[in-house]
Amino acid sequence: MGYELRVVRESPLAFGELARAIAPAGFELRGSDEIVARHGGGTHPVGAWRDQLIGEPGSDWQVAQLVRLAAALGARLVGEDGEVYALRDGVVEVLADGTAMVLGKLDEMIEAGPAAWTP
């Protein structure tokens, strides 16, 4: 299991609400719990429903998609260590301990596709 990111809101997110919100935001539900997005003629995993929406990203593309999905749900994307991933002026940032670190431009991260990070 990799590093987990959670989509968190003030009011709990219900599965029915998630299911209604993902299609207009460009996501699809595969099976009963996997959220996917299209890229390069195929669908690729973004996150999963496990009584809350979680993701274990293996690429910048997946992080960017999770940020998009959280925004579409009016939520925040939060890491295991409490850091918050956010979109500001088209740039994905990680906010931790009062410091913001830029991950990249959202459109460039999406365009790069779901190729896995290499060690």
PDB file of C-alpha atoms in Angstrom:
ATOM      1  CA  MET A   1       0.000   0.000   0.000  1.00  0.00           C
ATOM      2  CA  GLY A   2       1.338   3.416  -0.985  1.00  0.00           C
ATOM      3  CA  TYR A   3       0.931   6.866   0.479  1.00  0.00           C
ATOM      4  CA  GLU A   4      -2.757   7.634   0.913  1.00  0.00           C
ATOM      5  CA  LEU A   5      -4.505  10.898   0.083  1.00  0.00           C
ATOM      6  CA  ARG A   6      -8.058  11.488   1.317  1.00  0.00           C
ATOM      7  CA  VAL A   7     -10.792  13.764   0.007  1.00  0.00           C
ATOM      8  CA  VAL A   8     -12.139  15.540   3.103  1.00  0.00           C
ATOM      9  CA  ARG A   9     -15.107  17.886   3.533  1.00  0.00           C
ATOM     10  CA  GLU A  10     -16.795  19.694   6.411  1.00  0.00           C
ATOM     11  CA  SER A  11     -19.934  17.629   5.824  1.00  0.00           C
ATOM     12  CA  PRO A  12     -19.317  13.930   5.192  1.00  0.00           C
ATOM     13  CA  LEU A  13     -19.365  12.848   1.566  1.00  0.00           C
ATOM     14  CA  ALA A  14     -21.998  10.235   0.734  1.00  0.00           C
ATOM     15  CA  PHE A  15     -21.421   7.714  -2.044  1.00  0.00           C
ATOM     16  CA  GLY A  16     -24.556   8.843  -3.902  1.00  0.00           C
ATOM     17  CA  GLU A  17     -23.284  12.405  -3.958  1.00  0.00           C
ATOM     18  CA  LEU A  18     -19.915  11.217  -5.251  1.00  0.00           C
ATOM     19  CA  ALA A  19     -21.564   9.151  -7.978  1.00  0.00           C
ATOM     20  CA  ARG A  20     -23.629  12.149  -9.158  1.00  0.00           C
ATOM     21  CA  ALA A  21     -20.685  14.583  -9.130  1.00  0.00           C
ATOM     22  CA  ILE A  22     -17.966  12.633 -10.921  1.00  0.00           C
ATOM     23  CA  ALA A  23     -19.362  12.458 -14.471  1.00  0.00           C
ATOM     24  CA  PRO A  24     -19.793  16.231 -14.950  1.00  0.00           C
ATOM     25  CA  ALA A  25     -16.197  16.629 -13.700  1.00  0.00           C
ATOM     26  CA  GLY A  26     -14.902  14.170 -16.324  1.00  0.00           C
ATOM     27  CA  PHE A  27     -14.539  11.064 -14.149  1.00  0.00           C
ATOM     28  CA  GLU A  28     -16.181   7.650 -14.350  1.00  0.00           C
ATOM     29  CA  LEU A  29     -17.109   4.993 -11.839  1.00  0.00           C
ATOM     30  CA  ARG A  30     -15.719   1.548 -12.645  1.00  0.00           C
ATOM     31  CA  GLY A  31     -17.277  -1.284 -10.724  1.00  0.00           C
ATOM     32  CA  SER A  32     -18.762  -0.295  -7.415  1.00  0.00           C
ATOM     33  CA  ASP A  33     -15.850   1.645  -5.967  1.00  0.00           C
ATOM     34  CA  GLU A  34     -13.121   2.728  -8.413  1.00  0.00           C
ATOM     35  CA  ILE A  35     -12.991   6.252  -9.868  1.00  0.00           C
ATOM     36  CA  VAL A  36     -11.165   6.515 -13.187  1.00  0.00           C
ATOM     37  CA  ALA A  37     -10.277   9.218 -15.701  1.00  0.00           C
ATOM     38  CA  ARG A  38      -9.541   8.968 -19.396  1.00  0.00           C
ATOM     39  CA  HIS A  39      -6.143   9.567 -20.940  1.00  0.00           C
ATOM     40  CA  GLY A  40      -4.587   8.367 -24.173  1.00  0.00           C
ATOM     41  CA  GLY A  41      -7.579   6.313 -25.274  1.00  0.00           C
ATOM     42  CA  GLY A  42      -7.909   4.395 -22.002  1.00  0.00           C
ATOM     43  CA  THR A  43      -9.138   4.789 -18.463  1.00  0.00           C
ATOM     44  CA  HIS A  44      -6.776   4.940 -15.515  1.00  0.00           C
ATOM     45  CA  PRO A  45      -7.454   4.737 -11.770  1.00  0.00           C
ATOM     46  CA  VAL A  46      -7.646   7.956  -9.791  1.00  0.00           C
ATOM     47  CA  GLY A  47      -9.136   6.871  -6.490  1.00  0.00           C
ATOM     48  CA  ALA A  48     -11.487   4.506  -4.737  1.00  0.00           C
ATOM     49  CA  TRP A  49     -14.474   4.673  -2.410  1.00  0.00           C
ATOM     50  CA  ARG A  50     -13.748   3.038   0.958  1.00  0.00           C
ATOM     51  CA  ASP A  51     -16.408   4.788   3.080  1.00  0.00           C
ATOM     52  CA  GLN A  52     -14.512   7.896   1.984  1.00  0.00           C
ATOM     53  CA  LEU A  53     -12.742   8.832  -1.234  1.00  0.00           C
ATOM     54  CA  ILE A  54      -9.072   7.891  -1.161  1.00  0.00           C
ATOM     55  CA  GLY A  55      -6.230   7.698  -3.631  1.00  0.00           C
ATOM     56  CA  GLU A  56      -2.748   6.230  -3.626  1.00  0.00           C
ATOM     57  CA  PRO A  57      -1.106   8.200  -6.417  1.00  0.00           C
ATOM     58  CA  GLY A  58       1.815   6.812  -8.337  1.00  0.00           C
ATOM     59  CA  SER A  59       2.150   9.772 -10.711  1.00  0.00           C
ATOM     60  CA  ASP A  60       1.768  13.533 -10.861  1.00  0.00           C
ATOM     61  CA  TRP A  61      -1.211  12.904 -13.168  1.00  0.00           C
ATOM     62  CA  GLN A  62      -3.011  11.023 -10.409  1.00  0.00           C
ATOM     63  CA  VAL A  63      -2.268  13.775  -7.868  1.00  0.00           C
ATOM     64  CA  ALA A  64      -3.611  16.385 -10.304  1.00  0.00           C
ATOM     65  CA  GLN A  65      -6.738  14.303 -10.944  1.00  0.00           C
ATOM     66  CA  LEU A  66      -7.342  13.909  -7.202  1.00  0.00           C
ATOM     67  CA  VAL A  67      -6.975  17.681  -6.756  1.00  0.00           C
ATOM     68  CA  ARG A  68      -9.527  18.206  -9.556  1.00  0.00           C
ATOM     69  CA  LEU A  69     -11.882  15.659  -8.032  1.00  0.00           C
ATOM     70  CA  ALA A  70     -11.635  17.203  -4.559  1.00  0.00           C
ATOM     71  CA  ALA A  71     -12.396  20.638  -6.034  1.00  0.00           C
ATOM     72  CA  ALA A  72     -15.420  19.260  -7.911  1.00  0.00           C
ATOM     73  CA  LEU A  73     -16.722  17.891  -4.607  1.00  0.00           C
ATOM     74  CA  GLY A  74     -16.091  21.103  -2.668  1.00  0.00           C
ATOM     75  CA  ALA A  75     -13.516  19.289  -0.577  1.00  0.00           C
ATOM     76  CA  ARG A  76      -9.820  19.294   0.332  1.00  0.00           C
ATOM     77  CA  LEU A  77      -7.216  16.697  -0.579  1.00  0.00           C
ATOM     78  CA  VAL A  78      -5.294  15.752   2.566  1.00  0.00           C
ATOM     79  CA  GLY A  79      -2.236  13.520   2.946  1.00  0.00           C
ATOM     80  CA  GLU A  80      -1.439  11.064   5.728  1.00  0.00           C
ATOM     81  CA  ASP A  81       0.808  13.626   7.419  1.00  0.00           C
ATOM     82  CA  GLY A  82      -1.835  16.376   7.369  1.00  0.00           C
ATOM     83  CA  GLU A  83      -0.518  18.260   4.350  1.00  0.00           C
ATOM     84  CA  VAL A  84      -3.139  19.751   2.020  1.00  0.00           C
ATOM     85  CA  TYR A  85      -2.930  19.572  -1.771  1.00  0.00           C
ATOM     86  CA  ALA A  86      -4.582  22.574  -3.384  1.00  0.00           C
ATOM     87  CA  LEU A  87      -5.094  24.292  -6.707  1.00  0.00           C
ATOM     88  CA  ARG A  88      -4.302  28.002  -6.874  1.00  0.00           C
ATOM     89  CA  ASP A  89      -4.220  29.972 -10.111  1.00  0.00           C
ATOM     90  CA  GLY A  90      -3.802  26.793 -12.158  1.00  0.00           C
ATOM     91  CA  VAL A  91      -0.914  25.516 -10.015  1.00  0.00           C
ATOM     92  CA  VAL A  92      -1.009  22.473  -7.730  1.00  0.00           C
ATOM     93  CA  GLU A  93       0.575  23.178  -4.344  1.00  0.00           C
ATOM     94  CA  VAL A  94       1.233  21.212  -1.190  1.00  0.00           C
ATOM     95  CA  LEU A  95       0.646  23.176   2.008  1.00  0.00           C
ATOM     96  CA  ALA A  96       2.388  21.835   5.111  1.00  0.00           C
ATOM     97  CA  ASP A  97       3.459  23.528   8.317  1.00  0.00           C
ATOM     98  CA  GLY A  98       2.582  26.956   6.937  1.00  0.00           C
ATOM     99  CA  THR A  99       4.740  26.490   3.836  1.00  0.00           C
ATOM    100  CA  ALA A 100       3.534  26.084   0.243  1.00  0.00           C
ATOM    101  CA  MET A 101       5.515  24.005  -2.222  1.00  0.00           C
ATOM    102  CA  VAL A 102       4.636  24.051  -5.925  1.00  0.00           C
ATOM    103  CA  LEU A 103       4.156  20.641  -7.538  1.00  0.00           C
ATOM    104  CA  GLY A 104       3.418  21.930 -11.022  1.00  0.00           C
ATOM    105  CA  LYS A 105       0.901  23.454 -13.383  1.00  0.00           C
ATOM    106  CA  LEU A 106      -2.332  21.483 -13.383  1.00  0.00           C
ATOM    107  CA  ASP A 107      -2.702  21.408 -17.174  1.00  0.00           C
ATOM    108  CA  GLU A 108       0.883  20.176 -17.645  1.00  0.00           C
ATOM    109  CA  MET A 109       0.446  17.486 -14.990  1.00  0.00           C
ATOM    110  CA  ILE A 110      -2.761  16.280 -16.676  1.00  0.00           C
ATOM    111  CA  GLU A 111      -1.198  16.374 -20.146  1.00  0.00           C
ATOM    112  CA  ALA A 112       1.816  14.330 -18.980  1.00  0.00           C
ATOM    113  CA  GLY A 113      -0.461  11.373 -18.343  1.00  0.00           C
ATOM    114  CA  PRO A 114      -0.469   8.599 -15.791  1.00  0.00           C
ATOM    115  CA  ALA A 115       3.084   7.331 -16.308  1.00  0.00           C
ATOM    116  CA  ALA A 116       4.312   6.060 -12.927  1.00  0.00           C
ATOM    117  CA  TRP A 117       6.972   7.824 -10.934  1.00  0.00           C
ATOM    118  CA  THR A 118      10.357   6.181 -11.196  1.00  0.00           C
ATOM    119  CA  PRO A 119      12.531   5.641  -8.128  1.00  0.00           C
TER     120      PRO A 119
END
